[in-house]
Short mmCIF file of C-alpha atoms in Angstrom, two decimals:
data_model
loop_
_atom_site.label_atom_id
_atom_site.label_comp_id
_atom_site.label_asym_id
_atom_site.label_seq_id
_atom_site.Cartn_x
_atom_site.Cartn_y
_atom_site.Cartn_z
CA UNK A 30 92.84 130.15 112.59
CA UNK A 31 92.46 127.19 115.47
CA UNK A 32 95.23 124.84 115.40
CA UNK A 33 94.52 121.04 113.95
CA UNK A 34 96.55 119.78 116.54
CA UNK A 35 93.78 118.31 118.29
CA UNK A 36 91.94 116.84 115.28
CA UNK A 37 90.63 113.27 116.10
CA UNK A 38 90.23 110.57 112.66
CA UNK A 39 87.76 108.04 112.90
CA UNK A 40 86.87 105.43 110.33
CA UNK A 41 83.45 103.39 109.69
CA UNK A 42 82.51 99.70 109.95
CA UNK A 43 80.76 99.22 106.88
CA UNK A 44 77.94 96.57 108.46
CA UNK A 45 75.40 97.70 105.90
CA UNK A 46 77.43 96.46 102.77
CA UNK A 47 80.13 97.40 100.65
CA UNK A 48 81.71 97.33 97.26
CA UNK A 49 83.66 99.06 94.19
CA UNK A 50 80.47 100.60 92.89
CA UNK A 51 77.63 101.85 94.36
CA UNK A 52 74.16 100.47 93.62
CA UNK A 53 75.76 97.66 91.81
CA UNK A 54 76.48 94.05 92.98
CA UNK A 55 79.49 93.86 91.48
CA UNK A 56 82.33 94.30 92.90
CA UNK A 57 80.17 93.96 96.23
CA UNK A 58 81.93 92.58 99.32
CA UNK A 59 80.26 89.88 101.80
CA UNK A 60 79.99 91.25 105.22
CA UNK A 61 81.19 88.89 107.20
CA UNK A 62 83.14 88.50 110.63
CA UNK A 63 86.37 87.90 108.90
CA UNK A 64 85.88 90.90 106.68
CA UNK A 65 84.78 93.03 109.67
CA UNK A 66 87.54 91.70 111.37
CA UNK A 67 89.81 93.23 108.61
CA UNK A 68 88.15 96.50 109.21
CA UNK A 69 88.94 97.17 112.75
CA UNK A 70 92.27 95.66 112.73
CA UNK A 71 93.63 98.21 109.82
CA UNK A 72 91.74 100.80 111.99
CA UNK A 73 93.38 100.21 114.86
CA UNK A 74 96.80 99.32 113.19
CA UNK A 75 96.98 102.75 111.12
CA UNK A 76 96.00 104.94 114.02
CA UNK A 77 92.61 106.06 113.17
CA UNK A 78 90.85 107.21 117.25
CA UNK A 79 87.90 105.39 116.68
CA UNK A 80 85.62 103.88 114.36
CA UNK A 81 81.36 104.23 113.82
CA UNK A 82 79.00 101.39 113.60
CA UNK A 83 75.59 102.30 111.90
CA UNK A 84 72.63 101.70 112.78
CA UNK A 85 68.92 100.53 111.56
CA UNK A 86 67.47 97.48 109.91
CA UNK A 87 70.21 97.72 106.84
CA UNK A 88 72.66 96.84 108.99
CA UNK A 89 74.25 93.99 111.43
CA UNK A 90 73.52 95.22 114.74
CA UNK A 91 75.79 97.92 116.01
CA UNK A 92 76.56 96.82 119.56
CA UNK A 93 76.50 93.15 118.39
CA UNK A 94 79.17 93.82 115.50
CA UNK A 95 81.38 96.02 118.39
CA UNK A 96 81.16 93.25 121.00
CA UNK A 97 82.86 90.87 118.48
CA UNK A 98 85.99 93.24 117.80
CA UNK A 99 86.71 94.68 120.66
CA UNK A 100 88.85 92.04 121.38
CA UNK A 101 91.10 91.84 118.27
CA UNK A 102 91.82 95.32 119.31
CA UNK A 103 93.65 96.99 121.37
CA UNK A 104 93.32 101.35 121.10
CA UNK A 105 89.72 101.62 118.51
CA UNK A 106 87.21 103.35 119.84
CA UNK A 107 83.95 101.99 119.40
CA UNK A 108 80.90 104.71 118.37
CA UNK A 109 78.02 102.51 118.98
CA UNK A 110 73.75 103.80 119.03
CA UNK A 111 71.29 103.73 121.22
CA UNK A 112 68.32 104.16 120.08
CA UNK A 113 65.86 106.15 122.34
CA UNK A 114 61.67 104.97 122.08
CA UNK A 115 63.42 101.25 120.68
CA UNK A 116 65.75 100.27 124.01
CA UNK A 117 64.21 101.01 127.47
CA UNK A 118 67.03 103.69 129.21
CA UNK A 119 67.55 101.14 131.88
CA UNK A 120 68.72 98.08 129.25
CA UNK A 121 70.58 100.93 127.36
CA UNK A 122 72.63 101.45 130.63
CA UNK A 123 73.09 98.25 131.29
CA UNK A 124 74.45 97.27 127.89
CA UNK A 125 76.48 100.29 127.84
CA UNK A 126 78.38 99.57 131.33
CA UNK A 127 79.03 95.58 130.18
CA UNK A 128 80.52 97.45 126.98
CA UNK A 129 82.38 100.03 128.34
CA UNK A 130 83.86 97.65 130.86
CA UNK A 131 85.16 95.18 128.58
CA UNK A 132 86.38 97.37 125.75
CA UNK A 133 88.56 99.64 128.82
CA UNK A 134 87.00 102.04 128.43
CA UNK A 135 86.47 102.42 124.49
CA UNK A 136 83.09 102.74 124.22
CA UNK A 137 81.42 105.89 122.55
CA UNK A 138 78.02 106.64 122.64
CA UNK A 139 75.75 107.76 119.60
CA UNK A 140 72.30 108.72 120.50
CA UNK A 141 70.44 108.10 117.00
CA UNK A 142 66.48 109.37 117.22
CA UNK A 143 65.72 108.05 113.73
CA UNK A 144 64.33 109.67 111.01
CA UNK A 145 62.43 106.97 108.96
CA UNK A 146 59.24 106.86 109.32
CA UNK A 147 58.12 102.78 108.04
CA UNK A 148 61.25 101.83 109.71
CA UNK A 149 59.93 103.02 112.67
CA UNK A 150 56.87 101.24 112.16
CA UNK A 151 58.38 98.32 111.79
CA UNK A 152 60.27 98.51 115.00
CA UNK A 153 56.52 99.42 116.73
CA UNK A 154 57.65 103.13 117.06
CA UNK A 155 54.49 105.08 115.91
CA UNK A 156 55.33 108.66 117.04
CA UNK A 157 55.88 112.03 114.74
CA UNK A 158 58.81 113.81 114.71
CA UNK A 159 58.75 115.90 117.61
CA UNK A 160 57.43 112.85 119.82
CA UNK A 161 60.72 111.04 118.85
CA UNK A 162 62.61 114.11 120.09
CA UNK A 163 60.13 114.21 123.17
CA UNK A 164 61.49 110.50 124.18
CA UNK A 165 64.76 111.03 123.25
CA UNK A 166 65.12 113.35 126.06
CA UNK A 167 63.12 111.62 128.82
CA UNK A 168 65.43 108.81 127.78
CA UNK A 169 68.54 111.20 128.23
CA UNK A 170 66.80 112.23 132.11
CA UNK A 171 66.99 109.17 132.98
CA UNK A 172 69.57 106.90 131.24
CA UNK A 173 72.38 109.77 132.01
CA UNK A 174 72.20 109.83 135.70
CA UNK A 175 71.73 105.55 135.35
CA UNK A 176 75.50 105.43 133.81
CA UNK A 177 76.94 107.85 136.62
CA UNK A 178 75.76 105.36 139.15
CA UNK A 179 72.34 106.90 140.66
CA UNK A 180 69.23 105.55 141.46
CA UNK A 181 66.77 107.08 139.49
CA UNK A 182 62.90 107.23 139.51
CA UNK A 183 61.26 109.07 136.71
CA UNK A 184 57.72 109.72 135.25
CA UNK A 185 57.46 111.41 132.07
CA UNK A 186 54.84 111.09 129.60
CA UNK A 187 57.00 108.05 127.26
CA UNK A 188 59.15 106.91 129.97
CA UNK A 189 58.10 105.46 133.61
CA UNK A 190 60.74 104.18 135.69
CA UNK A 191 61.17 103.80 139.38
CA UNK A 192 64.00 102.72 141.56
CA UNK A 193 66.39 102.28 138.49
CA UNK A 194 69.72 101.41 138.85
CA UNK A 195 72.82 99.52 137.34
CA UNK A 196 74.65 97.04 139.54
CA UNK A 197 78.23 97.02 137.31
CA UNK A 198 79.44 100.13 137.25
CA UNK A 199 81.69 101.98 134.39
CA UNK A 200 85.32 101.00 134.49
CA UNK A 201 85.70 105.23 133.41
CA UNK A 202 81.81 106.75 134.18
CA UNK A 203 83.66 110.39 133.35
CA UNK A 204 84.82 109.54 129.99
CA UNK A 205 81.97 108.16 128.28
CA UNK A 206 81.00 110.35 125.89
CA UNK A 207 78.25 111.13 124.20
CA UNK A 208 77.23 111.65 120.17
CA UNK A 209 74.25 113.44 118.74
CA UNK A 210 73.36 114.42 115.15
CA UNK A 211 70.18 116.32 114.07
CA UNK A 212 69.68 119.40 111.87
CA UNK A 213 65.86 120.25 113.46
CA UNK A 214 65.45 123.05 116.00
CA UNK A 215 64.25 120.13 118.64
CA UNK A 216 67.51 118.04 117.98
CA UNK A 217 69.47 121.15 118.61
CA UNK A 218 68.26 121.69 121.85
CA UNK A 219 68.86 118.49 122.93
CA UNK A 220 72.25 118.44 121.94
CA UNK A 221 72.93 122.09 123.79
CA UNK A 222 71.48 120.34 126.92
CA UNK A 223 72.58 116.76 127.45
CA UNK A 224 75.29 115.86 124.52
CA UNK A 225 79.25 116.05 124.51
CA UNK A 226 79.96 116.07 120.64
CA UNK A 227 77.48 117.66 117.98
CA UNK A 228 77.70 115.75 114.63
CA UNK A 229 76.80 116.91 111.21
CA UNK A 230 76.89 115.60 107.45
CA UNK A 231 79.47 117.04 105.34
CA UNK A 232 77.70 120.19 103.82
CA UNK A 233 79.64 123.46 102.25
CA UNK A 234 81.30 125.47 104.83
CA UNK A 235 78.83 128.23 105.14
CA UNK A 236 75.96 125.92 105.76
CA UNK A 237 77.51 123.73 108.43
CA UNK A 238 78.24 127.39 110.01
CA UNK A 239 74.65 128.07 109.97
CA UNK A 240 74.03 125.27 112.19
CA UNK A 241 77.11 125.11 114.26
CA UNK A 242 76.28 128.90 115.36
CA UNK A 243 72.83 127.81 116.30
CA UNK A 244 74.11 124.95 118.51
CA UNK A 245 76.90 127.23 120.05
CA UNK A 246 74.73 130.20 121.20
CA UNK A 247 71.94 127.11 122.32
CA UNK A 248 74.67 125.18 125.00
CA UNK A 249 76.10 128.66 125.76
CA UNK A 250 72.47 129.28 126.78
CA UNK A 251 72.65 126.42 128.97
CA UNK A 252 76.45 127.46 130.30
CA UNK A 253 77.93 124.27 128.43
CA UNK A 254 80.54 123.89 125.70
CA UNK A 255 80.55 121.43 122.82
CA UNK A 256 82.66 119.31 120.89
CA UNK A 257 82.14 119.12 116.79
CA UNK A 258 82.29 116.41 114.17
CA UNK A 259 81.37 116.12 110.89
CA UNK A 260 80.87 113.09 108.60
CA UNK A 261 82.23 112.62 105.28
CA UNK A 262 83.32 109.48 102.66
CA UNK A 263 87.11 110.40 101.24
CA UNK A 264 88.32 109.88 97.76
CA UNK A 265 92.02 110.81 98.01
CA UNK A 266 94.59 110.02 95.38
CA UNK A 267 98.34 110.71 94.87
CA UNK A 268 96.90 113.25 91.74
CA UNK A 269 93.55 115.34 91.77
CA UNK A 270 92.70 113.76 88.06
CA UNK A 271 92.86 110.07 89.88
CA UNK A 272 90.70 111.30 92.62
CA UNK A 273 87.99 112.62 90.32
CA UNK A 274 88.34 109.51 87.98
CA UNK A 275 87.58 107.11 91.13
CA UNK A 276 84.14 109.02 91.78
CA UNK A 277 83.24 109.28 88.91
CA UNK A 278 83.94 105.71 88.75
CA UNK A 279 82.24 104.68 91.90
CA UNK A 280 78.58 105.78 90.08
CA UNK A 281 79.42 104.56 87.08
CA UNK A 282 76.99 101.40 87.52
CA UNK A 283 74.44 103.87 88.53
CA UNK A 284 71.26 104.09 85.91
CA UNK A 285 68.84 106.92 86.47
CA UNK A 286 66.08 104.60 87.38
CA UNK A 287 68.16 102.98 90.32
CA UNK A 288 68.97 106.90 91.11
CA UNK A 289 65.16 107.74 91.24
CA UNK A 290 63.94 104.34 93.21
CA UNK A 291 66.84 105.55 95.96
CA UNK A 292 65.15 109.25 96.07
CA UNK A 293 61.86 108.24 96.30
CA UNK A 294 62.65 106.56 99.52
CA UNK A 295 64.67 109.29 100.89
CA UNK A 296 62.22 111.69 100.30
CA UNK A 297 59.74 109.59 102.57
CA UNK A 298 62.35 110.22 105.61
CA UNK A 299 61.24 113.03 107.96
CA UNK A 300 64.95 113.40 108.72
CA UNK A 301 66.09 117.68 108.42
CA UNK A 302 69.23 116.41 108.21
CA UNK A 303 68.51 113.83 105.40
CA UNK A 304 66.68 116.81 103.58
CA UNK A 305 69.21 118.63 103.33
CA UNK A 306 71.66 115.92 102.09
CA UNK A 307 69.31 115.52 99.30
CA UNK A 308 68.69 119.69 97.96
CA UNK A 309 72.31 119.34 97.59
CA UNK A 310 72.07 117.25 94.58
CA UNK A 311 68.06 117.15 93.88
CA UNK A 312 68.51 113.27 92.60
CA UNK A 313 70.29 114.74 89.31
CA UNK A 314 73.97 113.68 88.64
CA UNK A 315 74.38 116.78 86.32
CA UNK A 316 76.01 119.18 89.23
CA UNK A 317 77.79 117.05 91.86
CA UNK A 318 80.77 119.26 92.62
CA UNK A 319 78.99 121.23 94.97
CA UNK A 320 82.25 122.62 96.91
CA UNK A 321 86.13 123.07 96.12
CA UNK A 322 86.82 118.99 96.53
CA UNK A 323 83.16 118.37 97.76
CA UNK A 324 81.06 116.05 95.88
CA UNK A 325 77.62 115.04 96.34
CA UNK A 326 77.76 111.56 94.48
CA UNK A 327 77.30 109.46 97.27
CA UNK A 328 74.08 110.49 97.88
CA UNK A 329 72.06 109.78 95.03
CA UNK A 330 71.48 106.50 96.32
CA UNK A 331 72.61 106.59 99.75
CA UNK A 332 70.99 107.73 103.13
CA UNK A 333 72.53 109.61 105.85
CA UNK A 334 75.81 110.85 104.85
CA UNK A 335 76.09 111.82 101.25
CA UNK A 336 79.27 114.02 100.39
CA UNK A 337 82.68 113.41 100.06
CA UNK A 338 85.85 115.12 99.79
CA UNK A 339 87.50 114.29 96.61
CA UNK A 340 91.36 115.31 95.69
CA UNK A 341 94.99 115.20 96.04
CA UNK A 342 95.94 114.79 99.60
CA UNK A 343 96.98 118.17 100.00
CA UNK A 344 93.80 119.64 98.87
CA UNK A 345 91.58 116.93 101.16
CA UNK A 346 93.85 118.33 103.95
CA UNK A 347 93.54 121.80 103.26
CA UNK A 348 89.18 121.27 102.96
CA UNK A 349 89.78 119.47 106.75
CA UNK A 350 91.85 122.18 107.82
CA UNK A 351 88.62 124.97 106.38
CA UNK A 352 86.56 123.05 108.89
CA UNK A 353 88.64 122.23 111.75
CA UNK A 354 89.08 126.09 111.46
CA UNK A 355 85.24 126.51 112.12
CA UNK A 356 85.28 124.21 115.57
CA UNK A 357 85.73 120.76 113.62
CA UNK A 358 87.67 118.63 115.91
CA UNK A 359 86.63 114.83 114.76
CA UNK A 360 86.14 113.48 111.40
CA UNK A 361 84.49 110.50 111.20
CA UNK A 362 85.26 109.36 107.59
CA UNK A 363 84.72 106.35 104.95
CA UNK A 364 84.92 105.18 101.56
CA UNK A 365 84.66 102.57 99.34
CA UNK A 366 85.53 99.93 99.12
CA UNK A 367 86.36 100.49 102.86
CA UNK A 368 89.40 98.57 103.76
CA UNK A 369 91.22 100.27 100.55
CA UNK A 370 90.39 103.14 101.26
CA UNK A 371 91.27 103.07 104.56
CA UNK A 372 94.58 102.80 103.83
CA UNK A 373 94.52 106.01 101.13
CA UNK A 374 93.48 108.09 103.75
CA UNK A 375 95.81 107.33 106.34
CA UNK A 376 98.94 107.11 104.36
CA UNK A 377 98.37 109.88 101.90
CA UNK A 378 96.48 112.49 104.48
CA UNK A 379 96.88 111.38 108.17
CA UNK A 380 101.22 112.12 107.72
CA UNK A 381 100.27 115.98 107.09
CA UNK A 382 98.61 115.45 110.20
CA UNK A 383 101.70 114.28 111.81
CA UNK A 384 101.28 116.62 115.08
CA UNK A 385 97.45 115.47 115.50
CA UNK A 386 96.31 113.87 118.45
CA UNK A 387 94.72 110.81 115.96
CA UNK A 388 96.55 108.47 117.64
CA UNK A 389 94.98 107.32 120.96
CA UNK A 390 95.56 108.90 123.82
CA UNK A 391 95.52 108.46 127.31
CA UNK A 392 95.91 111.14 130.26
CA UNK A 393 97.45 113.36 127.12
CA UNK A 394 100.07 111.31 126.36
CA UNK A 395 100.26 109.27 123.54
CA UNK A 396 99.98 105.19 124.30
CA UNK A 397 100.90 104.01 120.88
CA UNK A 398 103.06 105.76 117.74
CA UNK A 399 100.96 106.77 114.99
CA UNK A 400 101.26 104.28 111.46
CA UNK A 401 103.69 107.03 109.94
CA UNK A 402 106.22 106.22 112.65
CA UNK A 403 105.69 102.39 113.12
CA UNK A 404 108.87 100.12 114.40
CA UNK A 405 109.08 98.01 111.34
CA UNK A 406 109.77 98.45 107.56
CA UNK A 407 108.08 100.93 105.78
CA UNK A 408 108.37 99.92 102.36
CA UNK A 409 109.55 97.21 100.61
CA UNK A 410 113.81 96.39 101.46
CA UNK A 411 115.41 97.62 98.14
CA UNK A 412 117.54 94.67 97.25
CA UNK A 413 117.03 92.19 99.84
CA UNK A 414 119.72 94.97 101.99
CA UNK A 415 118.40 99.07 102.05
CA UNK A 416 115.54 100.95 103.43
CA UNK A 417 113.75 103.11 101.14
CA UNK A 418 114.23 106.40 100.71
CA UNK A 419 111.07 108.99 101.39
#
């Protein structure tokens, strides 16, 4: 089995909304800056390695949102989207080098082709689904050479540049990395040619194996070796009974026509991905468990992501450990409400992780001490005079 030494815990910003209950106003949570504020700062404080923004019109703008905490913090990584056929490659350089700069170095990139088809529309992208993936690389040809500092003139059949070129230059050009996600045959190959770290929804293990073999022998074909993530929400209590009482609770404002409204527009995304999120469920609460500690609740009504591991945090370890063991190296996790749970993860889970890289890094050596071994209190002074006991 591969060691989960190297395992790297991200969180997520939740732009788009949050609450206690999902489809439900109540118990809903204004996103503002102070809340999103919040966010990063127990990020950052509990030694998650990054966090992801998301992207699309249900959402504050990504690279807006991780312009205004960058500051506040001082080790988050930042995932942020571009958004190839949407932002010229050139403007997409530019913003990433101002980012990247001013963040350190921070900055993670998330290449996001979309998969929603009025959205698109909206945003004047009128293309099918293998045009999308068409752009998406001529965007790659020429935005990639752009960040490393070359002048670049290109003429594809979406993209026409000529004499490109950035004038501020990365503060780290070698470290920016790159993020990809797709479960077509045209988003893997783009990810075995041009991307650092492939990213896929939480799906059973032998699934996610299906495509993570596909993607292997594609960059192999290409003499390149990936990085893995995989996506997830968390629902981790100190007992597995809590832990399945808090899903179930989070739907428990859910009606079946709210359920149906949310499926009906999923099913109108041209997304694989999304496609599959949904035949994991088929819009019926009835068989959600779909996994040891793998429920599909989330995504009756939500898009993109739509499972979550659910359990005591030994058994939410032991599912990470399953995937780390099948080339998993970064989780990029959430749940609701956010900032709570947050803190579940990290202080039930992230200690049997105690060896993990988690906490940032720099040069392989570890810049700050990971939440479990912080350099005040941990717990409350028993008596006004004695540290608690573990």
């Amino acid at each position: 089995m591969e060691q989960d030494n190297d395992i790297k815990f991200f969180w997520f910003i939740p732009s788009h909304g949050d609450g206690r209950y999902l489809g439900s106003s109540t118990g809903g949570r204004a996103i503002n800056l102070p809340y999103l504020q919040q966010m990063a700062l127990a990020a950052d404080s509990l030694g998650y390695y990054g966090v992801l923004l998301p992207t699309g019109k249900s959402c504050e703008d990504a690279w807006v949102v991780a312009s205004s905490l960058v500051s506040i913090t001082k080790n988050l990584r930042f995932l942020v989207a571009l958004r190839p056929g949407l932002q010229p490659p050139t403007l997409a350089a530019r913003m990433t080098a101002t980012l990247e700069r001013l963040s350190a170095g921070r900055l993670l990139i998330n290449i996001v082709t979309g998969g929603d088809p009025v959205e698109n529309k909206g945003d004047g992208i009128f293309l099918s689904h293998s045009d999308r993936y068409k752009v998406t690389e001529e965007f790659l040809q020429v935005y990639l050479p752009l960040i490393k500092g070359e002048k670049v003139t290109f003429k594809g059949e979406f993209i026409q540049v000529e004499d490109a070129e950035i004038l501020f230059p990365l503060a780290k050009p070698d470290k920016l990395k790159l993020f990809f996600g797709g479960s077509s045959d045209a988003a893997h190959d783009i990810t075995a040619k041009y991307i650092d770290t492939y990213l896929s929804w939480g799906e059973p293990l032998s699934l996610v194996q299906e495509k993570l073999d596909v993607v292997s022998q594609l960059s192999a074909s290409y003499a390149r070796q990936l990085d893995y993530g995989i996506r997830f929400h968390v629902i981790v209590r100190e007992t597995e009974e809590e832990a399945w009482a808090a899903a179930d609770r989070l739907i428990s404002h859910l009606d079946d026509e709210t359920i149906a409204s949310a499926q009906s527009m999923l099913s109108r995304l041209d997304s694989v991905g999304q496609s599959r999120m949904r035949s994991l469920h088929n819009g019926s609460r009835d068989s959600l468990r779909i996994a040891p500690n793998l429920w599909a609740g989330v995504g009756l009504v939500r898009t993109g992501a739509g499972t979550a591991l659910v359990g005591n945090p030994q058994q939410v370890a032991d599912r990470i450990k399953e995937y780390r063991a099948l080339g998993f190296t970064k989780f990029i996790l959430s749940g609701y409400p956010h900032l709570e749970e947050a803190h579940y993860f990290a202080e039930l889970v992230m200690p049997l992780f105690a060896d993990s890289k988690s906490a940032n890094t720099k040069n392989g050596a570890a810049e700050i001490q990971s939440s479990f071994v912080n350099a005040g209190p941990v717990g409350e002074i028993i008596g006004g005079h004695k540290h608690p006991g573990r």
